[in-house]
mmCIF file of C-alpha atoms in Angstrom:
data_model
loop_
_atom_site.group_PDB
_atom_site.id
_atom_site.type_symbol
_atom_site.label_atom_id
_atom_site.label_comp_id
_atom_site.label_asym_id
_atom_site.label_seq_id
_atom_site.Cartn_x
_atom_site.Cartn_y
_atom_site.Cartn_z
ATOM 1 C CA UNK R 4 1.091 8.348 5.353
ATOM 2 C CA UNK R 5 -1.716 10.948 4.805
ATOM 3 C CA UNK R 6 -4.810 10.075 6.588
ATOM 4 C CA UNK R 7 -8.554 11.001 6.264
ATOM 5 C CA UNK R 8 -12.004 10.605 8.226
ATOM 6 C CA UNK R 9 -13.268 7.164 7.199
ATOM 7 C CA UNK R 10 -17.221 8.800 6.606
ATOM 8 C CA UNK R 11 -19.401 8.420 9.254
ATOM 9 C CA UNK R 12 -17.094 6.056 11.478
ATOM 10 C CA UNK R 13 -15.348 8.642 12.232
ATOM 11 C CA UNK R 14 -12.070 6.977 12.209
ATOM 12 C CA UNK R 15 -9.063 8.222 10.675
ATOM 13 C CA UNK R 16 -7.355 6.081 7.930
ATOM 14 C CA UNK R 17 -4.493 5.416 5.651
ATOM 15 C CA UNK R 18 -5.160 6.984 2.302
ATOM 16 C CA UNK R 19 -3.561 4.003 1.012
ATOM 17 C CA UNK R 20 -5.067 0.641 2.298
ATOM 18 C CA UNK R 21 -5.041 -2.821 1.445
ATOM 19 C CA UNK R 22 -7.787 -5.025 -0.470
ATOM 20 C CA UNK R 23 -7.074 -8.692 1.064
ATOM 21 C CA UNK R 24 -9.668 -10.583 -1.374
ATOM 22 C CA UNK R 25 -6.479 -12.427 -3.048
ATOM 23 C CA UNK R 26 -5.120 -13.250 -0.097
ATOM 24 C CA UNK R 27 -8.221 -15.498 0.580
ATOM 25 C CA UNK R 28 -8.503 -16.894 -2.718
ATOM 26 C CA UNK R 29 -9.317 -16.335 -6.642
ATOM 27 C CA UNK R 30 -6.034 -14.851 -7.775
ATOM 28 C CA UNK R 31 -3.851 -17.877 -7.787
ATOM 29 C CA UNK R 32 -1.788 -19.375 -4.863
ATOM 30 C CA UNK R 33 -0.786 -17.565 -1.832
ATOM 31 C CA UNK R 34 0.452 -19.243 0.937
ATOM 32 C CA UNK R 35 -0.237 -17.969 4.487
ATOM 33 C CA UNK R 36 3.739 -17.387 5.403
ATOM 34 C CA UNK R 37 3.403 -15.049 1.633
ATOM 35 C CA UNK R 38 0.183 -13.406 3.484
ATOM 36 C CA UNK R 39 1.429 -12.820 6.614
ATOM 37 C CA UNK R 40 4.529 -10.680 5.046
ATOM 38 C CA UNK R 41 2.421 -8.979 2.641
ATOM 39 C CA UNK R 42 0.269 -7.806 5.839
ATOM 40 C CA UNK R 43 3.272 -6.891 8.112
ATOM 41 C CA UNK R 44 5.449 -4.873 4.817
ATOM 42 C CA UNK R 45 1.626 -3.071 4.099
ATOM 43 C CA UNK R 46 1.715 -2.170 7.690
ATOM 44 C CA UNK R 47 5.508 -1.012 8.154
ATOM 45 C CA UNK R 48 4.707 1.290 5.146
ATOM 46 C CA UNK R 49 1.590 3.221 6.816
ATOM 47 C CA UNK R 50 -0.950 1.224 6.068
ATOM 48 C CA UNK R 51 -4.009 1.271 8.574
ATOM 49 C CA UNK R 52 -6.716 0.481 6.671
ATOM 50 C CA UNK R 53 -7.507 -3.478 5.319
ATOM 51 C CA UNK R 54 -10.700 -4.524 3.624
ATOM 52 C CA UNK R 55 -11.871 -8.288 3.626
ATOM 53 C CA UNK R 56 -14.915 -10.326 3.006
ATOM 54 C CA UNK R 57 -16.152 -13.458 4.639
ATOM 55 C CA UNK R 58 -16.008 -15.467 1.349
ATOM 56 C CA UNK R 59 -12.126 -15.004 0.425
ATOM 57 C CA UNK R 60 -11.513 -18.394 0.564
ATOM 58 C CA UNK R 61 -14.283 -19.217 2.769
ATOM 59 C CA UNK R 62 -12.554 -17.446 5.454
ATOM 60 C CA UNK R 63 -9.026 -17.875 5.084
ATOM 61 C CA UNK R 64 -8.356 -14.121 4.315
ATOM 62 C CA UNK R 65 -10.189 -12.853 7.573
ATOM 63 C CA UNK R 66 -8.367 -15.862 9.325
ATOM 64 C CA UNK R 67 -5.057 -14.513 8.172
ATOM 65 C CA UNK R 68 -6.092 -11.033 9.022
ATOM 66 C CA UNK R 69 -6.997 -12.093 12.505
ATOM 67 C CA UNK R 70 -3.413 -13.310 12.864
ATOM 68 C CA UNK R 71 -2.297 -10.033 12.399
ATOM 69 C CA UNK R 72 -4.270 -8.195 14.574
ATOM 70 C CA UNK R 73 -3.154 -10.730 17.367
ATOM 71 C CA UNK R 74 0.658 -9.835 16.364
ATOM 72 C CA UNK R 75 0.131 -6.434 16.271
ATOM 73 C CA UNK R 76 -2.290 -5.424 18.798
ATOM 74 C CA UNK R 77 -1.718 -1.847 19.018
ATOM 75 C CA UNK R 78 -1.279 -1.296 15.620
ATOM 76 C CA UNK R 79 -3.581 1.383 15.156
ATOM 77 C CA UNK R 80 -5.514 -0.839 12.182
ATOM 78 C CA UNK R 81 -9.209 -1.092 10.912
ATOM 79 C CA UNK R 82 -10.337 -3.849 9.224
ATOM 80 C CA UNK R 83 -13.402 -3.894 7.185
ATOM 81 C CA UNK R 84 -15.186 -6.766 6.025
ATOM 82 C CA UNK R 85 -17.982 -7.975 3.950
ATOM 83 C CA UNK R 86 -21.396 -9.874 4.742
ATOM 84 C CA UNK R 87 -23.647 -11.711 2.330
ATOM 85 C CA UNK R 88 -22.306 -13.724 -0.437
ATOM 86 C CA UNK R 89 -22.503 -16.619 1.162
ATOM 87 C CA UNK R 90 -26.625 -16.626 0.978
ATOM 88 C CA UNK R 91 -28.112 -19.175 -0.086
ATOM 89 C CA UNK R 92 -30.398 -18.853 -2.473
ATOM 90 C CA UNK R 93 -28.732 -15.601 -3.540
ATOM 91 C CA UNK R 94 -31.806 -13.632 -3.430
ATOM 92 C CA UNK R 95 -33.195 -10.665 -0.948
ATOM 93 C CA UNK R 96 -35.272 -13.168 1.014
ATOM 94 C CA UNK R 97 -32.343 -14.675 2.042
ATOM 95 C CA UNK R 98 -30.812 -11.092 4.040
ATOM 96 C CA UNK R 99 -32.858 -11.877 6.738
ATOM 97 C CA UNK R 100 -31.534 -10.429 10.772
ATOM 98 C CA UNK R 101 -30.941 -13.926 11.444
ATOM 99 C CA UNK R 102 -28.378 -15.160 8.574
ATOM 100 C CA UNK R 103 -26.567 -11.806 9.267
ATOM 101 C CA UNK R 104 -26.296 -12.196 12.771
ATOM 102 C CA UNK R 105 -24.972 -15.367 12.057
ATOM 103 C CA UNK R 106 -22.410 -14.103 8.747
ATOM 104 C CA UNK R 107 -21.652 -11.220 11.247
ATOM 105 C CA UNK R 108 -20.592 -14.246 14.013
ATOM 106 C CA UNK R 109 -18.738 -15.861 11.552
ATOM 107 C CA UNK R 110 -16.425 -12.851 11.074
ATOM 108 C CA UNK R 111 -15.980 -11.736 14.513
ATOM 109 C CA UNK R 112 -14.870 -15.529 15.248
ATOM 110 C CA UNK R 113 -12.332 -15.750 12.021
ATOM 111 C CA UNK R 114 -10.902 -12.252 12.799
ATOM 112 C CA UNK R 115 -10.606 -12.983 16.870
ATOM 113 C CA UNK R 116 -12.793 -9.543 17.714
ATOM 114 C CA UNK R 117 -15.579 -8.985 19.629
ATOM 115 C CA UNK R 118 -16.955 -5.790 17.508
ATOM 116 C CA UNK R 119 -16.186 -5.330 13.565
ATOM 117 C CA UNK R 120 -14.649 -2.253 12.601
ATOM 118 C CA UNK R 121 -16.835 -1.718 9.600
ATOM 119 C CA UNK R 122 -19.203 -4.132 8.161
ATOM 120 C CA UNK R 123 -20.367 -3.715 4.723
ATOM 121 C CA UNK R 124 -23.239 -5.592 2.311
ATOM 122 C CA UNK R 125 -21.044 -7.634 -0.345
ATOM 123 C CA UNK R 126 -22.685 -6.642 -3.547
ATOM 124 C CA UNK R 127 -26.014 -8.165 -2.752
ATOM 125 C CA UNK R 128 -28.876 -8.184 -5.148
ATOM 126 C CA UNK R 129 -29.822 -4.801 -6.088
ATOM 127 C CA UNK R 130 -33.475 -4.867 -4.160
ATOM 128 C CA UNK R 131 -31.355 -5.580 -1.136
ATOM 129 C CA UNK R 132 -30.082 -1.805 -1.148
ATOM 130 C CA UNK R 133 -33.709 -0.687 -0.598
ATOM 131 C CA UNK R 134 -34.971 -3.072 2.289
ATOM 132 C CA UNK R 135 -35.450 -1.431 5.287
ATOM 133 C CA UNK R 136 -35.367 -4.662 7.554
ATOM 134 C CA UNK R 137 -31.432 -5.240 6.087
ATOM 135 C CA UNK R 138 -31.184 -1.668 7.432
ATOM 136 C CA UNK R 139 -32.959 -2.561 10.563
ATOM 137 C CA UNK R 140 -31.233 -5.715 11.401
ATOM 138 C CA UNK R 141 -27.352 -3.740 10.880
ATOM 139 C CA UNK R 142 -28.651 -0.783 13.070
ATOM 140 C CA UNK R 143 -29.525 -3.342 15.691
ATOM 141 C CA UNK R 144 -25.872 -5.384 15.055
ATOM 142 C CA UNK R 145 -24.293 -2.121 16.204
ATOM 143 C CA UNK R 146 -26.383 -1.007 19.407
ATOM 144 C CA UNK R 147 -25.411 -4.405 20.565
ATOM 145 C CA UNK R 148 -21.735 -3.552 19.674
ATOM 146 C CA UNK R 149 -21.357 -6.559 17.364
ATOM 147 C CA UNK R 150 -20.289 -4.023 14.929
ATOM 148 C CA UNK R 151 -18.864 -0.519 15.244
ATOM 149 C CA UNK R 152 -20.373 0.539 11.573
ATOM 150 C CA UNK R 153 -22.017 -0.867 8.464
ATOM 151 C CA UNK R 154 -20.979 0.308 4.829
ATOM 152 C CA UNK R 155 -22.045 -1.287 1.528
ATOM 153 C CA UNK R 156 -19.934 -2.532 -1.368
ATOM 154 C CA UNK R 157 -21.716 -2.216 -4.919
ATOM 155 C CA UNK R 158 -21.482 -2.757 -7.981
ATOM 156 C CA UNK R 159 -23.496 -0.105 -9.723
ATOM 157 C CA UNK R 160 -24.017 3.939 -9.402
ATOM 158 C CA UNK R 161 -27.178 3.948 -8.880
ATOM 159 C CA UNK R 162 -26.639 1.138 -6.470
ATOM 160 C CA UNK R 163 -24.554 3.839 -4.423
ATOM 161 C CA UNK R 164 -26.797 6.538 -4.339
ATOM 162 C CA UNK R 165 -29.144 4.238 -3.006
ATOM 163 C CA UNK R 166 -27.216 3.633 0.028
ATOM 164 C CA UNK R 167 -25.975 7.195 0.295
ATOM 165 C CA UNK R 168 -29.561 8.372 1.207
ATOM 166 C CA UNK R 169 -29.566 6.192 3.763
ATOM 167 C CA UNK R 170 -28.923 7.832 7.544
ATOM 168 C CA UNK R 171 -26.562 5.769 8.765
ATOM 169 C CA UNK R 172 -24.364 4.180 5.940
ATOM 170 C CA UNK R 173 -21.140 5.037 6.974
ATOM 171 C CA UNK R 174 -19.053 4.371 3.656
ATOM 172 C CA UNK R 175 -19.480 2.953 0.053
ATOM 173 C CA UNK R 176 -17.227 0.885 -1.418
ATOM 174 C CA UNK R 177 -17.278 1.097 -5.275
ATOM 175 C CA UNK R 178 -14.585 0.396 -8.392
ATOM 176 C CA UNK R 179 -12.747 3.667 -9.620
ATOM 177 C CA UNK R 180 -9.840 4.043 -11.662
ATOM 178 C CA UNK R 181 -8.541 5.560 -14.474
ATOM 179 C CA UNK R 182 -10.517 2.767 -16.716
ATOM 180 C CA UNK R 183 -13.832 3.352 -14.536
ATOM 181 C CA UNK R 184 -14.698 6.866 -14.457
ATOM 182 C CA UNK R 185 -18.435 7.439 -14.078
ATOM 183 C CA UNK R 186 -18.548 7.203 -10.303
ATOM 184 C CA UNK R 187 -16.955 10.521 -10.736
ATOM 185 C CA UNK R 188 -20.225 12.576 -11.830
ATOM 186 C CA UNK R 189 -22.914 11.428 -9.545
ATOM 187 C CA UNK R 190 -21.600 9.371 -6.274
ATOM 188 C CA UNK R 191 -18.776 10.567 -5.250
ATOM 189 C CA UNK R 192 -20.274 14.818 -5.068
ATOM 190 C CA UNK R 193 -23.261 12.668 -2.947
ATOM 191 C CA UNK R 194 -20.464 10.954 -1.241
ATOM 192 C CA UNK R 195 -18.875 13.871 0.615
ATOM 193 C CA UNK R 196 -22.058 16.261 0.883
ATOM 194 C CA UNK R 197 -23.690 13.749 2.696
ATOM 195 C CA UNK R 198 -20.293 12.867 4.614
ATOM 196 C CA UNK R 199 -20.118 9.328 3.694
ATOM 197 C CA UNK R 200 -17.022 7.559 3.149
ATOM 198 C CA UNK R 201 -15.604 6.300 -0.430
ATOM 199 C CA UNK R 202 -13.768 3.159 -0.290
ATOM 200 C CA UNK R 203 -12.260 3.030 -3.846
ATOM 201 C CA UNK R 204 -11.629 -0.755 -4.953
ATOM 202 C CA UNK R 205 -10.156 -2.456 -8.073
ATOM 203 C CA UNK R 206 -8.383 0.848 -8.323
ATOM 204 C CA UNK R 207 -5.361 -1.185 -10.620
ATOM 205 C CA UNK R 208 -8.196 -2.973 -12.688
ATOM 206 C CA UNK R 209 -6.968 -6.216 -11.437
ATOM 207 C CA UNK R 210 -3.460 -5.401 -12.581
ATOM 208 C CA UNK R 211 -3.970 -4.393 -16.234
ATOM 209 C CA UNK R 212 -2.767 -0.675 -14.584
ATOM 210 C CA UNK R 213 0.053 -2.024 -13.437
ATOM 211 C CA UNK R 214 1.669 -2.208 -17.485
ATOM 212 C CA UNK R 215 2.684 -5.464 -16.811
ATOM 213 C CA UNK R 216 0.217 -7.416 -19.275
ATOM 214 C CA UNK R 217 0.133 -8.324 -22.940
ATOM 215 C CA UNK R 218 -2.377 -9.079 -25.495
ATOM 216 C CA UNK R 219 -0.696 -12.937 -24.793
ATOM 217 C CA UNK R 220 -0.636 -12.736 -21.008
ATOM 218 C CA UNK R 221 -2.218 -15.782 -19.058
ATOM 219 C CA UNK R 222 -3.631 -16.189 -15.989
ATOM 220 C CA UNK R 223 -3.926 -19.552 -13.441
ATOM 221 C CA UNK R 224 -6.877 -21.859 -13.968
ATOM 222 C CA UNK R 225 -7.431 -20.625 -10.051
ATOM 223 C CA UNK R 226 -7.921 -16.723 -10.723
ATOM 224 C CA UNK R 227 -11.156 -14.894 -10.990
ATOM 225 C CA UNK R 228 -8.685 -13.159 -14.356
ATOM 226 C CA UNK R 229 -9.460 -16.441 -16.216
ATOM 227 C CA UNK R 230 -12.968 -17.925 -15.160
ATOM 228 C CA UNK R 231 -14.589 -14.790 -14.787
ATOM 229 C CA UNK R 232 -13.556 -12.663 -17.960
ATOM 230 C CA UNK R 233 -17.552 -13.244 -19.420
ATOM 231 C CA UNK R 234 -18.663 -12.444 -15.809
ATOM 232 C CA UNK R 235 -19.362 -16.526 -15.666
ATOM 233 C CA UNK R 236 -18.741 -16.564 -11.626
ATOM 234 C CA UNK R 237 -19.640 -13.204 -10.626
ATOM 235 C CA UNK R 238 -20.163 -9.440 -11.781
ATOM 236 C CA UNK R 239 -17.843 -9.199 -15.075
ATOM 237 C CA UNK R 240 -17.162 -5.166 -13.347
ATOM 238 C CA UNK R 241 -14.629 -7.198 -10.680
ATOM 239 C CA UNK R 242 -12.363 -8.508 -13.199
ATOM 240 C CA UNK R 243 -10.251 -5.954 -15.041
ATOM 241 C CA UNK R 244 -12.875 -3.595 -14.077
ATOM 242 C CA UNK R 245 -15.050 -4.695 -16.658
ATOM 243 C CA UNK R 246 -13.122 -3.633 -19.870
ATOM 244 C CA UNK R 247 -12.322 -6.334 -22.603
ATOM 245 C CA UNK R 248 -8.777 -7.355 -21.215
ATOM 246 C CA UNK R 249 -7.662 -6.778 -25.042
ATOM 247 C CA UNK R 250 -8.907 -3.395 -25.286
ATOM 248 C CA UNK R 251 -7.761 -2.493 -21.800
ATOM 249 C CA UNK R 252 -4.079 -3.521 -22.585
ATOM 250 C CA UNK R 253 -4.185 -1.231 -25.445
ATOM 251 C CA UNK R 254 -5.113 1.720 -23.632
ATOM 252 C CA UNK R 255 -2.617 1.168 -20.584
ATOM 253 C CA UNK R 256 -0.122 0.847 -23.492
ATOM 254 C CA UNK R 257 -1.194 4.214 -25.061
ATOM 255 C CA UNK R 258 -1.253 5.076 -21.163
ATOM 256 C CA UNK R 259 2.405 4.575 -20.863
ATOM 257 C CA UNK R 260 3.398 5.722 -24.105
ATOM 258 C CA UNK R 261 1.971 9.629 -22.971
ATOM 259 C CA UNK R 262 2.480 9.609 -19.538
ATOM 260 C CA UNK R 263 5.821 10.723 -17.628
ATOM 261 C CA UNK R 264 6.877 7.525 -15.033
ATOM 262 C CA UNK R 265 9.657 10.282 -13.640
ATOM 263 C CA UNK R 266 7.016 10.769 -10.348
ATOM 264 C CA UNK R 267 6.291 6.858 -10.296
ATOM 265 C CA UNK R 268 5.277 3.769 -11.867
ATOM 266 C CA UNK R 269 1.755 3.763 -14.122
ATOM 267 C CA UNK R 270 0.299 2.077 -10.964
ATOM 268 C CA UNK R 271 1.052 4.643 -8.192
ATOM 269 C CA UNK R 272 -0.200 7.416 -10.671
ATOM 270 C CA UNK R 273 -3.115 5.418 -11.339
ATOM 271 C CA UNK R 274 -3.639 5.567 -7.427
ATOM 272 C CA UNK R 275 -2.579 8.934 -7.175
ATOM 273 C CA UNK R 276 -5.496 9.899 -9.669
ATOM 274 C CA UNK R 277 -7.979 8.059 -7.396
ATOM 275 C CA UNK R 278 -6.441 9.936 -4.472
ATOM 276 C CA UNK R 279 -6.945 13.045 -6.224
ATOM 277 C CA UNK R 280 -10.313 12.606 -6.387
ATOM 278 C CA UNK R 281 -12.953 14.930 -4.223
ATOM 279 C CA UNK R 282 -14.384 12.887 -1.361
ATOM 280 C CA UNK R 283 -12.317 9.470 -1.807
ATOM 281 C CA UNK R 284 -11.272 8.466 1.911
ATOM 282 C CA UNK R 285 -9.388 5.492 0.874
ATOM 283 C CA UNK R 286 -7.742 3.333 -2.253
ATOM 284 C CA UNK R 287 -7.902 -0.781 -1.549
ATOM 285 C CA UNK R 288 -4.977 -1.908 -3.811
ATOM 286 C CA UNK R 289 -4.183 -5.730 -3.504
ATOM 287 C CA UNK R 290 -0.725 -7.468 -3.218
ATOM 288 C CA UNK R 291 0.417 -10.880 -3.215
ATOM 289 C CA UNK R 292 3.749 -9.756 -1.894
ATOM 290 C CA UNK R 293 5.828 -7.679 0.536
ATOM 291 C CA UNK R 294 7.238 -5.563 -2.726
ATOM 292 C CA UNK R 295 3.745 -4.803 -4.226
ATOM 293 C CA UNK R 296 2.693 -3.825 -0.735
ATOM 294 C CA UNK R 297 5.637 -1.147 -0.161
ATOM 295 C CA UNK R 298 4.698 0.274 -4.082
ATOM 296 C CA UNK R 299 1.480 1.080 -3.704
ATOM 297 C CA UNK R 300 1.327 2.533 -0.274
ATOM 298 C CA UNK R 301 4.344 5.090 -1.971
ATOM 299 C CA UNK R 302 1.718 5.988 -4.128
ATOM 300 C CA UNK R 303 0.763 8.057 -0.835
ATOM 301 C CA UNK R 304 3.547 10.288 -0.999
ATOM 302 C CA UNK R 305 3.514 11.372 -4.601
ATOM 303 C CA UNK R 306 2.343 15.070 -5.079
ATOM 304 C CA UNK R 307 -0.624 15.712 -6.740
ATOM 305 C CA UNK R 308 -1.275 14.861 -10.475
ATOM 306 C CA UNK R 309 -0.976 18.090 -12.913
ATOM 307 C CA UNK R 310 -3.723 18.824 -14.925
ATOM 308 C CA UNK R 311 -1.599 18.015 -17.911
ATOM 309 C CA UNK R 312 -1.525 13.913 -16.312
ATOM 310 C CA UNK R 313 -4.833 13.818 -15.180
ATOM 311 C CA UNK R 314 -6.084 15.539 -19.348
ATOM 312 C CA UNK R 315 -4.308 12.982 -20.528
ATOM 313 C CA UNK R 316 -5.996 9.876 -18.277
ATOM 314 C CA UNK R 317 -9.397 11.528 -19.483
ATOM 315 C CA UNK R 318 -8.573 11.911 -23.217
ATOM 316 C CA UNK R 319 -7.796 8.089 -23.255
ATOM 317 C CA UNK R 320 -10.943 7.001 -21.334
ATOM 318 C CA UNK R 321 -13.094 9.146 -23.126
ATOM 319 C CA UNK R 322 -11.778 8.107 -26.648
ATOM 320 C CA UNK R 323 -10.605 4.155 -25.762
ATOM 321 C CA UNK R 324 -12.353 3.015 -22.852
ATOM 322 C CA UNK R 325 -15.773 4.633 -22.238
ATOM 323 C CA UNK R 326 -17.837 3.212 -25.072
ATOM 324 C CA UNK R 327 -17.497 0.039 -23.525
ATOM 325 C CA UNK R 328 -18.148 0.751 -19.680
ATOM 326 C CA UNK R 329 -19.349 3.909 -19.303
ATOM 327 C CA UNK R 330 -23.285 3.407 -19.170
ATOM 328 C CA UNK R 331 -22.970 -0.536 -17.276
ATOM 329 C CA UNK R 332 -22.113 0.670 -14.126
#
């Protein structure tokens, strides 16, 4: 698999990785013998890079991760995770150097590693992003080698340019697909002139790109796809990236309908076109299962899209999908 300079960590990554949030939790069952092989097939297909958080199932994906790691040793991987959504009250007062140390602890114990590969902020409040004592208290996480580097995950633009100006952010990890286009304008040119890394997430909209779904599909009680569709747990962006899961199935119909699948599914060109994208370093797809694993890390070796595909993708945003995301995010 192609790899490329994870930012300012300076490590070199699969272009495809692998997002292990529903391994933890929040997409419906998955038992650890299920995660294990969906970790080992993402592996045997190239994968190198895989992005956590502390709060997937209160530490069941970073467990399972830390398995891994102790199965494959010399692997070659990365793992990233996440650090504050487990404060308590959710507020900036609560990112204090002490209840990071301790989130930081956490990981390093449920992953079996004395020094995170890449820590970043978990969509904390937006003030957060501006704090220099948050800054302050990662910077002094990684001169005592409890960390390697610190990213941040958000949920806005602005959010990320925020974080880009800061000097040593080493990545951002933000939603981009075909259905969420706008980080295209201002974050990602910031991105790579400032050499910071672009972790692209939901990049399948939490499956709707995958053609799969109806108008009458239905989701567990269990997954984030039903109980957060109003945005009533978190961020509405996380779940089908935002767009009305109505409207979205319409335009991944019209999607398939003018699209060519004679280079790949909808979902490897969907990850393709995030690929394609100037100063993405790498695409977090999840999978419940060895098979979705192997797809989407063959997204890798499809050729670039044509500019016929990649017209098309922006004809249907701008006409179907941008009214209703465009100017949230």
């Amino acid at each position: 698999m192609e790899k490329r300079t994870l930012g300012r960590t300076g490590r070199s990554v699969g272009v495809v990785g692998l997002g292990a949030w529903q391994l933890g939790a929040d997409w419906g069952s998955v038992s650890t013998h299920d995660a294990l092989a969906t970790l080992h097939a993402a592996v045997e297909a190239g994968v190198t890079f895989i992005d956590t958080a502390d709060v997937y199932g209160d530490g069941r994906s970073e467990k399972v991760i830390g398995k891994l790691l102790k199965e494959l040793p010399d692997a070659g991987l990365t793992v990233a995770t996440k650090l504050g959504r487990r404060a308590e009250p959710f507020e900036p007062a609560t990112f204090t150097k002490d209840n990071m140390k301790a989130w930081v602890d956490r990981s390093r114990s449920n992953l079996g590693v004395d020094t995170l590969d890449l820590v970043q902020l978990h969509c904390p409040p937006t003030p957060v992003y501006s704090t220099d004592k948050v800054f302050d208290a990662l910077d002094s996480m990684v001169s005592k080698g409890r960390i390697a580097a610190y990213g941040v995950s958000v949920e806005t633009c602005a959010e990320a340019i925020t974080a880009i100006a800061r000097p040593n952010v080493a990545t951002v990890q933000i939603i981009l697909n075909p259905l969420r286009q706008k980080p295209l304008e201002q974050v990602l040119p910031a991105a790579e002139a400032a050499g910071v890394g672009i972790i692209a997430r939901v990049p399948l909209a939490s499956g709707l790109l995958s053609g799969r779904y109806t108008e009458d599909t239905t989701f567990a009680d269990d997954d984030h796809r039903t109980f957060n569709r109003s945005g009533e747990a978190f961020d509405v962006g996380e779940t089908f990236a935002g767009v009305p899961f109505r409207a979205g199935v319409r335009a991944v119909r019209r999607l398939q309908q003018e699209l060519s699948d004679d280079e790949g599914t909808l979902a490897q060109t969907a990850l393709r076109w995030i690929l394609d994208q100037p100063g993405v370093s790498t695409v977090i797809p999840g999978a419940r299962n060895p098979d979705q694993a192997r797809a989407n890390a063959a997204a890798a070796e499809l050729p670039e899209l044509s500019d016929d595909v990649r017209g098309v993708i922006r004809l249907i945003y701008d006409e179907d999908i941008r009214p209703l995301v465009h100017n949230r995010w």
